[in-house]
Each structure stands twice: as structure tokens, then as C-alpha cells.
PDB file of C-alpha atoms in Angstrom:
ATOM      1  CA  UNK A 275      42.557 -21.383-104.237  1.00 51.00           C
ATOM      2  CA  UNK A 276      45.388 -21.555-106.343  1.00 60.00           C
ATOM      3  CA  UNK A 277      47.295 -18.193-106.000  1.00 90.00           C
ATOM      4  CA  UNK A 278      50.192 -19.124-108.842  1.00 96.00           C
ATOM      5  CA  UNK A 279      49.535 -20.415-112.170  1.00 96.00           C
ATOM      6  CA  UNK A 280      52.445 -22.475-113.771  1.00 97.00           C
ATOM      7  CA  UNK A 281      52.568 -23.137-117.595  1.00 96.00           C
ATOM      8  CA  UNK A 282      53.811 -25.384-118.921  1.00 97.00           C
ATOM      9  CA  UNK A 283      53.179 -28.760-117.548  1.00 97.00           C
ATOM     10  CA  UNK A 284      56.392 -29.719-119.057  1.00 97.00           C
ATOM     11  CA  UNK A 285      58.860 -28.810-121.695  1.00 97.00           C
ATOM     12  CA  UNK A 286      61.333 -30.187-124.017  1.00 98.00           C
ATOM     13  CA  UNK A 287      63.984 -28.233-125.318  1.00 98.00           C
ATOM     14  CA  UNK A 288      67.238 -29.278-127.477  1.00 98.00           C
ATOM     15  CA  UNK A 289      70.512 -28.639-125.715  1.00 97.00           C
ATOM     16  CA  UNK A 290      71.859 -24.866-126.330  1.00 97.00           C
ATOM     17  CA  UNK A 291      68.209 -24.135-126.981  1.00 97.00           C
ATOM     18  CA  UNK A 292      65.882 -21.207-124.606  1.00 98.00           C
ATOM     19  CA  UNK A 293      63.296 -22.383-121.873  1.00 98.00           C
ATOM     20  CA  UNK A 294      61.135 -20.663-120.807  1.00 98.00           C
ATOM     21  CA  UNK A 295      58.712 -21.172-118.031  1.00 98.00           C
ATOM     22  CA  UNK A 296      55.928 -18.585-117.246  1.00 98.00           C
ATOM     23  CA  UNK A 297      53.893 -17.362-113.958  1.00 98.00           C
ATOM     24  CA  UNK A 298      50.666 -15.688-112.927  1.00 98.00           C
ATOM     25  CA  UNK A 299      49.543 -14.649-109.730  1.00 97.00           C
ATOM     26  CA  UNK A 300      46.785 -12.990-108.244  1.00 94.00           C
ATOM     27  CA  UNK A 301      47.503 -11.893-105.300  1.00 92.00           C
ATOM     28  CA  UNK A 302      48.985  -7.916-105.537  1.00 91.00           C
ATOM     29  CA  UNK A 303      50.142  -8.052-101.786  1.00 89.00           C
ATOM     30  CA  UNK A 304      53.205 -10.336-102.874  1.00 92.00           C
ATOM     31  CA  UNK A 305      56.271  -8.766-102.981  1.00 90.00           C
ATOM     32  CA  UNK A 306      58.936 -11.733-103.217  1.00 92.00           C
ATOM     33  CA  UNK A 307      58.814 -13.943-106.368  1.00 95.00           C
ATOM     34  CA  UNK A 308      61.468 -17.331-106.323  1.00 95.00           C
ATOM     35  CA  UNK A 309      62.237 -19.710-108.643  1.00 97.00           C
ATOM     36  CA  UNK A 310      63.330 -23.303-107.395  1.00 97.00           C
ATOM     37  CA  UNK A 311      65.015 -26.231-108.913  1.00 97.00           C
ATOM     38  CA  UNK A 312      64.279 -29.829-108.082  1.00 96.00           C
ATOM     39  CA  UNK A 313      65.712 -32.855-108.304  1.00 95.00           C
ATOM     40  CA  UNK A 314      64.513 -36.271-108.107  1.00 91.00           C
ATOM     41  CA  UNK A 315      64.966 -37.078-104.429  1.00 87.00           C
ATOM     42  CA  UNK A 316      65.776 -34.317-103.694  1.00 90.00           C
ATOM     43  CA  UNK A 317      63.856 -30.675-101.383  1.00 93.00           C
ATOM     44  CA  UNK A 318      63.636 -27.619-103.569  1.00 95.00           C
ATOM     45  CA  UNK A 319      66.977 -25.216-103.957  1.00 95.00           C
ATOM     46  CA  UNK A 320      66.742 -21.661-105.177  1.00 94.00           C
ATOM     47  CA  UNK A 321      67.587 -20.750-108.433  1.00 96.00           C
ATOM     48  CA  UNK A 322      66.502 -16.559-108.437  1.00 95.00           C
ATOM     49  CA  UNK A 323      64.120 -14.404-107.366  1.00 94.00           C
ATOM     50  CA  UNK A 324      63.022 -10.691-108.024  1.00 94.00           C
ATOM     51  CA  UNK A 325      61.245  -8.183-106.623  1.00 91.00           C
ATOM     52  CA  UNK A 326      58.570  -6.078-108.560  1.00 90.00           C
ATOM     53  CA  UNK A 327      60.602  -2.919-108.474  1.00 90.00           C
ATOM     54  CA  UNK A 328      63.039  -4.382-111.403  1.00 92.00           C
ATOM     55  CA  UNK A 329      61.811  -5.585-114.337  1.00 95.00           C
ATOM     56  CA  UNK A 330      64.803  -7.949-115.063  1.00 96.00           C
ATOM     57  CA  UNK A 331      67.149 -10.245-113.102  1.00 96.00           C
ATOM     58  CA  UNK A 332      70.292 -12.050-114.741  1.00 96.00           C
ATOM     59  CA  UNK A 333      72.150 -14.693-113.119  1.00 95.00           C
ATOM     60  CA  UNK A 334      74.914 -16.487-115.313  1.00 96.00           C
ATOM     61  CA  UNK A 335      71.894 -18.428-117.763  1.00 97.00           C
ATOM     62  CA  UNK A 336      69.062 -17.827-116.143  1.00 97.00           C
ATOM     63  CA  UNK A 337      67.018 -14.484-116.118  1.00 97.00           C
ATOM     64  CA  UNK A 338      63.666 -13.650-114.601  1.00 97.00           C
ATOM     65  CA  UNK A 339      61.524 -11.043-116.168  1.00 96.00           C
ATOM     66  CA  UNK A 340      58.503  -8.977-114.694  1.00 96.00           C
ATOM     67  CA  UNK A 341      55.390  -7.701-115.532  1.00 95.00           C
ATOM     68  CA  UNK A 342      53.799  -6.017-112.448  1.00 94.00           C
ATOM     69  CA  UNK A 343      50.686  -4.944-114.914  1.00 94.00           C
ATOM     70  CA  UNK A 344      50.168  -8.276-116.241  1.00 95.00           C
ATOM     71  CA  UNK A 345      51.167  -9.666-112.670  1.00 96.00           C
ATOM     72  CA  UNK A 346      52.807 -12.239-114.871  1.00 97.00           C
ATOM     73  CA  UNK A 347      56.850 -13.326-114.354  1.00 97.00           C
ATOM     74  CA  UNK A 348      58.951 -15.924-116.239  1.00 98.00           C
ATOM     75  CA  UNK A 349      62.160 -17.741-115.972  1.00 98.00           C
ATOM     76  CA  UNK A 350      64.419 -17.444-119.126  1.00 98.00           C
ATOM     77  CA  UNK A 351      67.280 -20.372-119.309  1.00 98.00           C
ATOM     78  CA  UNK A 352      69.370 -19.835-121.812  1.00 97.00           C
ATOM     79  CA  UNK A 353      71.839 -22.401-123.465  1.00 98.00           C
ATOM     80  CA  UNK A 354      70.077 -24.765-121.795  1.00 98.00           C
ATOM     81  CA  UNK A 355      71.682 -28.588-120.815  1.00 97.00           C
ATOM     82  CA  UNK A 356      71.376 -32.002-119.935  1.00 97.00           C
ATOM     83  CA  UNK A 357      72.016 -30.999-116.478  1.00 97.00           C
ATOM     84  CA  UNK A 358      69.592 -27.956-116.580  1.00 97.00           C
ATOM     85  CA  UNK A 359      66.635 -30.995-116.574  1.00 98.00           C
ATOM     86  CA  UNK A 360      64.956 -31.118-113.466  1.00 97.00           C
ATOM     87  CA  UNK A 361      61.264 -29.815-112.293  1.00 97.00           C
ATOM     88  CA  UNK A 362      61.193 -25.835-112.031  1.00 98.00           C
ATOM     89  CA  UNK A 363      58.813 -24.144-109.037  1.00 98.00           C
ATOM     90  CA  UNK A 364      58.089 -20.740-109.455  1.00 98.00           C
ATOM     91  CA  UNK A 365      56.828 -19.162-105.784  1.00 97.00           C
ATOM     92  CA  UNK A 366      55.569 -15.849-104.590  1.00 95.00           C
ATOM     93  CA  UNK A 367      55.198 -14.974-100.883  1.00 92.00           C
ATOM     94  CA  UNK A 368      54.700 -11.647 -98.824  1.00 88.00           C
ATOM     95  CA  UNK A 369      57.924 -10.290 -97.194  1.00 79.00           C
ATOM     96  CA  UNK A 370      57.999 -11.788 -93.935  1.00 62.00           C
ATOM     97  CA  UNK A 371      56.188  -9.350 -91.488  1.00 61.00           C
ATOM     98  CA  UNK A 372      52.593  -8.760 -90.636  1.00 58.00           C
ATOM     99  CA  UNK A 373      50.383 -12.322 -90.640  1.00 58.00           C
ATOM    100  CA  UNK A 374      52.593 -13.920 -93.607  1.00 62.00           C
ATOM    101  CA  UNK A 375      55.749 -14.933 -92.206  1.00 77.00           C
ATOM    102  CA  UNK A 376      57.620 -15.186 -95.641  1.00 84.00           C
ATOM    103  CA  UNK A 377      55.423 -18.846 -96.317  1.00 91.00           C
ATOM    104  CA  UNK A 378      56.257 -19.701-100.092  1.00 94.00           C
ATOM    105  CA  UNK A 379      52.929 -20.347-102.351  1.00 95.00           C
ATOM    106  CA  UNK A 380      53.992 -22.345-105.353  1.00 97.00           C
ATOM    107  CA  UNK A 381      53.270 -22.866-108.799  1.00 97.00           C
ATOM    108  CA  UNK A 382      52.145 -26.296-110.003  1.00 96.00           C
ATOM    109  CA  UNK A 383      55.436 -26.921-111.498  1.00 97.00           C
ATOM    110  CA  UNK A 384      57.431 -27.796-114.931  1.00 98.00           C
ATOM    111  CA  UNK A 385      59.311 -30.465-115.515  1.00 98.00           C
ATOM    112  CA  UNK A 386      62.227 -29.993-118.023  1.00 98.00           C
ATOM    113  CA  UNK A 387      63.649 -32.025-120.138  1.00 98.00           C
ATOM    114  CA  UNK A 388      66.908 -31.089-121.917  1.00 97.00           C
ATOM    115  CA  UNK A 389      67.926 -33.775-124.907  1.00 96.00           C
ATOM    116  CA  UNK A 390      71.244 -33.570-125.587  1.00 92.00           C
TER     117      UNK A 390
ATOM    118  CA  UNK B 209      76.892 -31.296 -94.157  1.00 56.00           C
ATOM    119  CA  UNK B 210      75.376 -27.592 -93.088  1.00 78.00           C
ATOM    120  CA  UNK B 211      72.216 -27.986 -94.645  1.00 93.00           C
ATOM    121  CA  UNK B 212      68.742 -28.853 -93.201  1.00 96.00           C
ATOM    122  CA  UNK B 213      68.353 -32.504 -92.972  1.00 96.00           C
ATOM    123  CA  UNK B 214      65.240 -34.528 -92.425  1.00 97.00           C
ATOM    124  CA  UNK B 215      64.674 -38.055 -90.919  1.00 97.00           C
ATOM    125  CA  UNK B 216      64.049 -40.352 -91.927  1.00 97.00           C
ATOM    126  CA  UNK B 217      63.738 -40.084 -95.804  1.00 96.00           C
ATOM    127  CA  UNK B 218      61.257 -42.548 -96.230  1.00 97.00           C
ATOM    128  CA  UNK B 219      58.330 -44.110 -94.307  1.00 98.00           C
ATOM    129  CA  UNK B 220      55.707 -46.867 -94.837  1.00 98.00           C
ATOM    130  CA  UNK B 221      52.989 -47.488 -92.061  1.00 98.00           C
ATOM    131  CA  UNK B 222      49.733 -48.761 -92.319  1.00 97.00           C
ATOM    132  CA  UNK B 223      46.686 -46.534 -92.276  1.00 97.00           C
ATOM    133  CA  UNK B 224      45.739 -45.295 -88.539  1.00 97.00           C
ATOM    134  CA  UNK B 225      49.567 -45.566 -87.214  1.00 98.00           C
ATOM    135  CA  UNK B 226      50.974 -42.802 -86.206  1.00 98.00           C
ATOM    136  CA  UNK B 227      54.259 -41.291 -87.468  1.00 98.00           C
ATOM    137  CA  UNK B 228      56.785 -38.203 -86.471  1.00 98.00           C
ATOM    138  CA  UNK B 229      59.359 -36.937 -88.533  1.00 98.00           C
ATOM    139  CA  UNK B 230      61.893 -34.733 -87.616  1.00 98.00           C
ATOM    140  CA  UNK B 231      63.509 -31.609 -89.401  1.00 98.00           C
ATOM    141  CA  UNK B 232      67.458 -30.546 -88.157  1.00 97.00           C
ATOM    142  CA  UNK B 233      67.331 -26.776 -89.681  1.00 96.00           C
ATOM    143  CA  UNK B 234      70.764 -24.697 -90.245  1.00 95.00           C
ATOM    144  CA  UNK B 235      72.370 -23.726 -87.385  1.00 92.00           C
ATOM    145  CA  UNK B 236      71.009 -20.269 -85.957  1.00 87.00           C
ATOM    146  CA  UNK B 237      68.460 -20.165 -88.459  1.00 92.00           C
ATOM    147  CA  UNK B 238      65.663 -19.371 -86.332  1.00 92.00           C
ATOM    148  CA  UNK B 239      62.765 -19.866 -89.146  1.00 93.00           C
ATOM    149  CA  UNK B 240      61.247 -23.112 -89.485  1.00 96.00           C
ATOM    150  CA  UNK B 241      58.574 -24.165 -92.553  1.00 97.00           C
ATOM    151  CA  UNK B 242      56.909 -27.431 -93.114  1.00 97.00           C
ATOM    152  CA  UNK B 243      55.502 -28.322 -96.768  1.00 97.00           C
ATOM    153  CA  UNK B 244      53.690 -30.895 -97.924  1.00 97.00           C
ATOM    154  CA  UNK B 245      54.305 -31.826-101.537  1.00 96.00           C
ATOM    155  CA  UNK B 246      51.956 -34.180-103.532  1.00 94.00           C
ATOM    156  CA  UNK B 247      53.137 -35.848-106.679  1.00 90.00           C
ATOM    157  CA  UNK B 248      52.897 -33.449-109.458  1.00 88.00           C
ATOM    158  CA  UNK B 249      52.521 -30.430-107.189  1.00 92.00           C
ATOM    159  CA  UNK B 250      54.143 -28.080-105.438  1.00 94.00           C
ATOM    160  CA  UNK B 251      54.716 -27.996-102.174  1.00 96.00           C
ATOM    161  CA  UNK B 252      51.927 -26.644-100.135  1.00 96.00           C
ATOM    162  CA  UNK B 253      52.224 -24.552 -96.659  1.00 96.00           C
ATOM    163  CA  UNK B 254      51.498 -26.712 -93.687  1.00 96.00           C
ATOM    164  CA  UNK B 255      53.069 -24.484 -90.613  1.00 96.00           C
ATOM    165  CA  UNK B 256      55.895 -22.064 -89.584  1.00 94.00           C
ATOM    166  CA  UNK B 257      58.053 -21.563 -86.413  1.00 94.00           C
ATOM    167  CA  UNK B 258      59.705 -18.132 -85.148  1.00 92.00           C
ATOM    168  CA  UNK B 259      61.781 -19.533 -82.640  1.00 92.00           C
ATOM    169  CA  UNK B 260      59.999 -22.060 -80.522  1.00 93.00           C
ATOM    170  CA  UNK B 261      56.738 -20.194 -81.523  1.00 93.00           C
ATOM    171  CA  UNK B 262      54.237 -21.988 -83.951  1.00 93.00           C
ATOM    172  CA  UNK B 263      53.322 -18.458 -85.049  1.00 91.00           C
ATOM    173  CA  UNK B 264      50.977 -20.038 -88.375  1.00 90.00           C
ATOM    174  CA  UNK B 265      48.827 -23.184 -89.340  1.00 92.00           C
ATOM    175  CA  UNK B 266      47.201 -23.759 -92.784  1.00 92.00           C
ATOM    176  CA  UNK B 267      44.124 -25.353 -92.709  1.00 89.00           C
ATOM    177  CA  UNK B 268      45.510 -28.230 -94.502  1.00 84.00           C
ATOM    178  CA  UNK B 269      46.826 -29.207 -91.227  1.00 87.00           C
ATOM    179  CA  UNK B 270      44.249 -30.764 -89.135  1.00 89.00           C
ATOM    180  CA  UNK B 271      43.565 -31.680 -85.897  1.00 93.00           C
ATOM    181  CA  UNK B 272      45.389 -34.916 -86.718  1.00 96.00           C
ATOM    182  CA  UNK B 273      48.583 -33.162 -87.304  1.00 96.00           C
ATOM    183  CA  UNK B 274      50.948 -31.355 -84.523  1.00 96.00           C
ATOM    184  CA  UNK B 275      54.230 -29.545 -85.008  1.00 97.00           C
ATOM    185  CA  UNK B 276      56.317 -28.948 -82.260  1.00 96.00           C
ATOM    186  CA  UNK B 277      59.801 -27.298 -82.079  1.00 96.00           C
ATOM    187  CA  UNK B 278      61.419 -27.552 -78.533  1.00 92.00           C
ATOM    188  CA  UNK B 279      64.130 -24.797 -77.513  1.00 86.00           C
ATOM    189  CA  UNK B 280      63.643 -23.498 -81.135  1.00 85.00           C
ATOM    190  CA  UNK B 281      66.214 -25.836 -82.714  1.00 91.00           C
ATOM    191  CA  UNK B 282      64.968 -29.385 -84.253  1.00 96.00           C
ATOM    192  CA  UNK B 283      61.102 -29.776 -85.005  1.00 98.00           C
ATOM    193  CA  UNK B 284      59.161 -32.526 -85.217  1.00 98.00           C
ATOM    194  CA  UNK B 285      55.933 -33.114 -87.215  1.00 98.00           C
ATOM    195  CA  UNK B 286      53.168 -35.554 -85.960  1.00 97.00           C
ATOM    196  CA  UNK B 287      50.592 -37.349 -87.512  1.00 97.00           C
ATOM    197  CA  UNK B 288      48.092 -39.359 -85.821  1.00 97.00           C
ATOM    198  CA  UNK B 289      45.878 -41.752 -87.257  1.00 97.00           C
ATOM    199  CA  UNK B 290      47.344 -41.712 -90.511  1.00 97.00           C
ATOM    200  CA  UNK B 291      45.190 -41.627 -93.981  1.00 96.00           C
ATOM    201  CA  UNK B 292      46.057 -42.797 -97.179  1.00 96.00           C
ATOM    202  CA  UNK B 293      45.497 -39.130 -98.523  1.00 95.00           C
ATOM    203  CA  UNK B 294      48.435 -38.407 -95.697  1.00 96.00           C
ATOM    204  CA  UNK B 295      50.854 -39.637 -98.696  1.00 97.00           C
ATOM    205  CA  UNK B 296      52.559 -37.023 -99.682  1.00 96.00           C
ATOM    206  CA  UNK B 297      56.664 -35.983 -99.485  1.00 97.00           C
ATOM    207  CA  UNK B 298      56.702 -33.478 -96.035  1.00 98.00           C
ATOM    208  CA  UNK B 299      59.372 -31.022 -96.517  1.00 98.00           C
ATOM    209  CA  UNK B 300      61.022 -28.686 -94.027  1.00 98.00           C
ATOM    210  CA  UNK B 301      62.818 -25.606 -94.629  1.00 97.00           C
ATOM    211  CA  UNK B 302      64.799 -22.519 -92.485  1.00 96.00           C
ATOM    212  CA  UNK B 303      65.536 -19.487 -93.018  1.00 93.00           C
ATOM    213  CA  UNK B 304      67.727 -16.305 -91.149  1.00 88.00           C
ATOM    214  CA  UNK B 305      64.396 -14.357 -91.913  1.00 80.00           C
ATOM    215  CA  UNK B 306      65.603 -10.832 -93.225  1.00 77.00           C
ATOM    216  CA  UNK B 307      64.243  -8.830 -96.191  1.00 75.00           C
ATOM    217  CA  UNK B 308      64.339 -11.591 -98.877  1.00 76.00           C
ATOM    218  CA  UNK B 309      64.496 -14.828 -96.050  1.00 83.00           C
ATOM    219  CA  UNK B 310      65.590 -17.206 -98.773  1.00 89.00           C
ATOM    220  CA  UNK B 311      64.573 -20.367 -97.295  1.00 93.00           C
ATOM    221  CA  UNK B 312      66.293 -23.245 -97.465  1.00 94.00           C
ATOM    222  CA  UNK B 313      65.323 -27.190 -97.912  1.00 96.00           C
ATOM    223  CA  UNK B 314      65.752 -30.184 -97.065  1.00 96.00           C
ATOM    224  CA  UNK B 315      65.685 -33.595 -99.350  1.00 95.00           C
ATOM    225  CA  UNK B 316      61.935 -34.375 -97.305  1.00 97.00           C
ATOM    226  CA  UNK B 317      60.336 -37.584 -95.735  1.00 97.00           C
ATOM    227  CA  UNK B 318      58.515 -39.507 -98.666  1.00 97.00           C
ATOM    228  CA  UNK B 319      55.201 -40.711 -96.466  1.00 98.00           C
ATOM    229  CA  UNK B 320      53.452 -43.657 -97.934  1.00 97.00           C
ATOM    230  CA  UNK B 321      50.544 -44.742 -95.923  1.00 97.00           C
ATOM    231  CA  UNK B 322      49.231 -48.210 -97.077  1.00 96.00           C
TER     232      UNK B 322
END
């Protein structure tokens, strides 16, 4: 059962353009919504999360926004580089407590590509 | 280096070896995750650690598979009788736990079972 919907499959974007990467879950019991970068080669690293009592995070480029109605959320990056290509996980997860333990559930993924 | 590191980074066996990996968390992070990640995917839930507790299993992980983590530091992930659908990158992550328990990864063990 896939619990997080990614879209798009991938994206290209011109550098100093926006990207943006959208997410949909189902389940209403997750509370904990984090977006990771990858690499080639390389594990996951967080990039930012939120928590469905804001509507908006900001950090430096890169700004999440949330729709608790829709249960939708999407990354923003903004000026977006060279460097900024890389795959982009969004993930949802259950504060750890109870049965859940914290355990991530990710999104299919988008790869980004950033011409320069 | 502080981070979690995994060993080794790659491994090729023939189908029906058996294989362990092993994940070296951040120090006095007492979470421990294992993912599997398939090409094109994301990485999937296999099994979580409080401690030296295996306190969850998805039932991705079957009775081939065991995850052990001795005196809650290191773990070590076991498959047995490997399958070519075992070919996957395994990834582990830790955590401090806490109210947002960012977890934290390692670069993975590409599997490739021939």
C-alpha cells in the first residue's frame, strides 16, 4: 500500500529557476513530514520537515508548504542550482511513540535536474 | 567521521549465499532503522531497534532475514539464502529519538545477488 504519493517522476528546471516537488498521503495519523536529499552513492540526508500545525517552513531556499485538508505538502526550491540536482524523498511517519517508532514511509522519489 | 557508517558498501554473491552487513550508528544514538531501497524507489522499512530491542519487523522482512544489535551499539543484518529479488541498496539509520527523531543515514550496502 503506498501511503505517499510523489509527483513528479523527475524534473528539469533552468538554474535560478523554482522546483517544486509535491506530496500526498493518506494516512491522517502522521504527524512528522521530511524531505531528504540524495546523492548518487550516497544514504538519504535531511533537507526540512514540518509539522501540520504550520502551514509554512523556510529554510535559506527551500520552503515546505501544508495543506492538512488536502493532506497534500510540497517542497519549494527556489533559485535553484547545479548543485541543488540530486533525487528528492519526501517522508511522513508517526511521532515516535505507541506501535510506530518514528519508521519513515517514503515517497517514490524525484530526481532533479538543474541545467546550468 | 561521526556519522553512521555501513560495511561494506558493496556486495556480490551468488544466489543462496548468505551475507551480513553491518551498520556503526552515531555514538549514543540509541535508535536503529534498516531500509531497503530498490532502484527508483524509496527506501522501504525493514526493522527498528530501541536499544538492543528489535521492537518492529515489516513484513518485507522474512524469515530469511535477521537483525540483530548486540549491547545496543553496532547491528548487523542477515540474509540467508539469498534471492535475486534480495538486490536492493540496505540502508541503516539512528536517531536520539525525541519529538521530531530526525534520523540519520548512512551511504548503504549496494546488494547484488547474481
Amino acid at each position: 500500500q503506498q501511503q505517499v504519493k510523489q509527483s513528479p517522476q523527475s524534473l528539469i528546471v533552468q538554474k535560478g529557476g523554482i522546483s517544486i516537488i509535491n506530496c500526498a498521503y493518506e494516512n491522517t495519523a502522521f504527524d512528522y513530514f521530511p524531505w531528504y536529499q540524495q546523492f548518487p552513492g550516497k544514504g538519504p540526508a535531511l533537507l526540512i520537515a514540518i509539522r501540520p500545525d504550520v502551514s509554512e517552513k523556510k529554510e535559506g531556499r527551500f520552503t515546505i508548504s501544508f495543506n492538512k485538508s488536502a493532506k497534500q505538502f510540497s517542497l519549494h526550491i527556489m533559485d535553484s542550482q547545479p548543485g541543488d540536482s540530486a533525487t528528492y524523498f519526501c517522508a511522513a511517519s508517526i511521532s515516535a511513540g505507541g506501535t510506530s517508532y518514528g519508521k519513515l514511509t517514503f515517497g517514490q522519489g524525484t530526481i532533479l535536474t538543474v541545467h546550468p | 567521521d561521526t556519522g553512521v557508517s555501513q560495511n561494506p558498501r558493496h556486495k556480490i554473491t551468488k544466489r543462496g549465499q548468505n551475507v551480513t552487513f553491518r551498520c556503526d550508528p552515531i555514538s549514543e544514538h540509541n535508535r536503529l532503522y534498516w531500509y531497503r531501497q530498490t532502484l527508483g524507489q524509496g527506501p522501504e522499512f525493514l526493522t527498528y531497534f530501541q536499544n538492543e530491542a528489535q521492537l518492529e519487523k515489516s513484513r518485507l522482512l522474512s524469515d530469511r532475514f535477521s537483525a540483530e544489535r548486540p549491547k545496543g551499539s553496532f547491528s548487523t543484518l542477515e540474509i540467508q539464502r539469498t534471492e535475486q529479488g534480495d538486490s536492493a541498496m540496505y540502508l541503516c539509520a539512528s536517531s536520539l529519538g525525541g519529538y521530531d527523531n530526525e534520523q540519520f543515514f548512512g551511504p548503504g550496502t549496494r546488494l547484488t545477488v547474481l
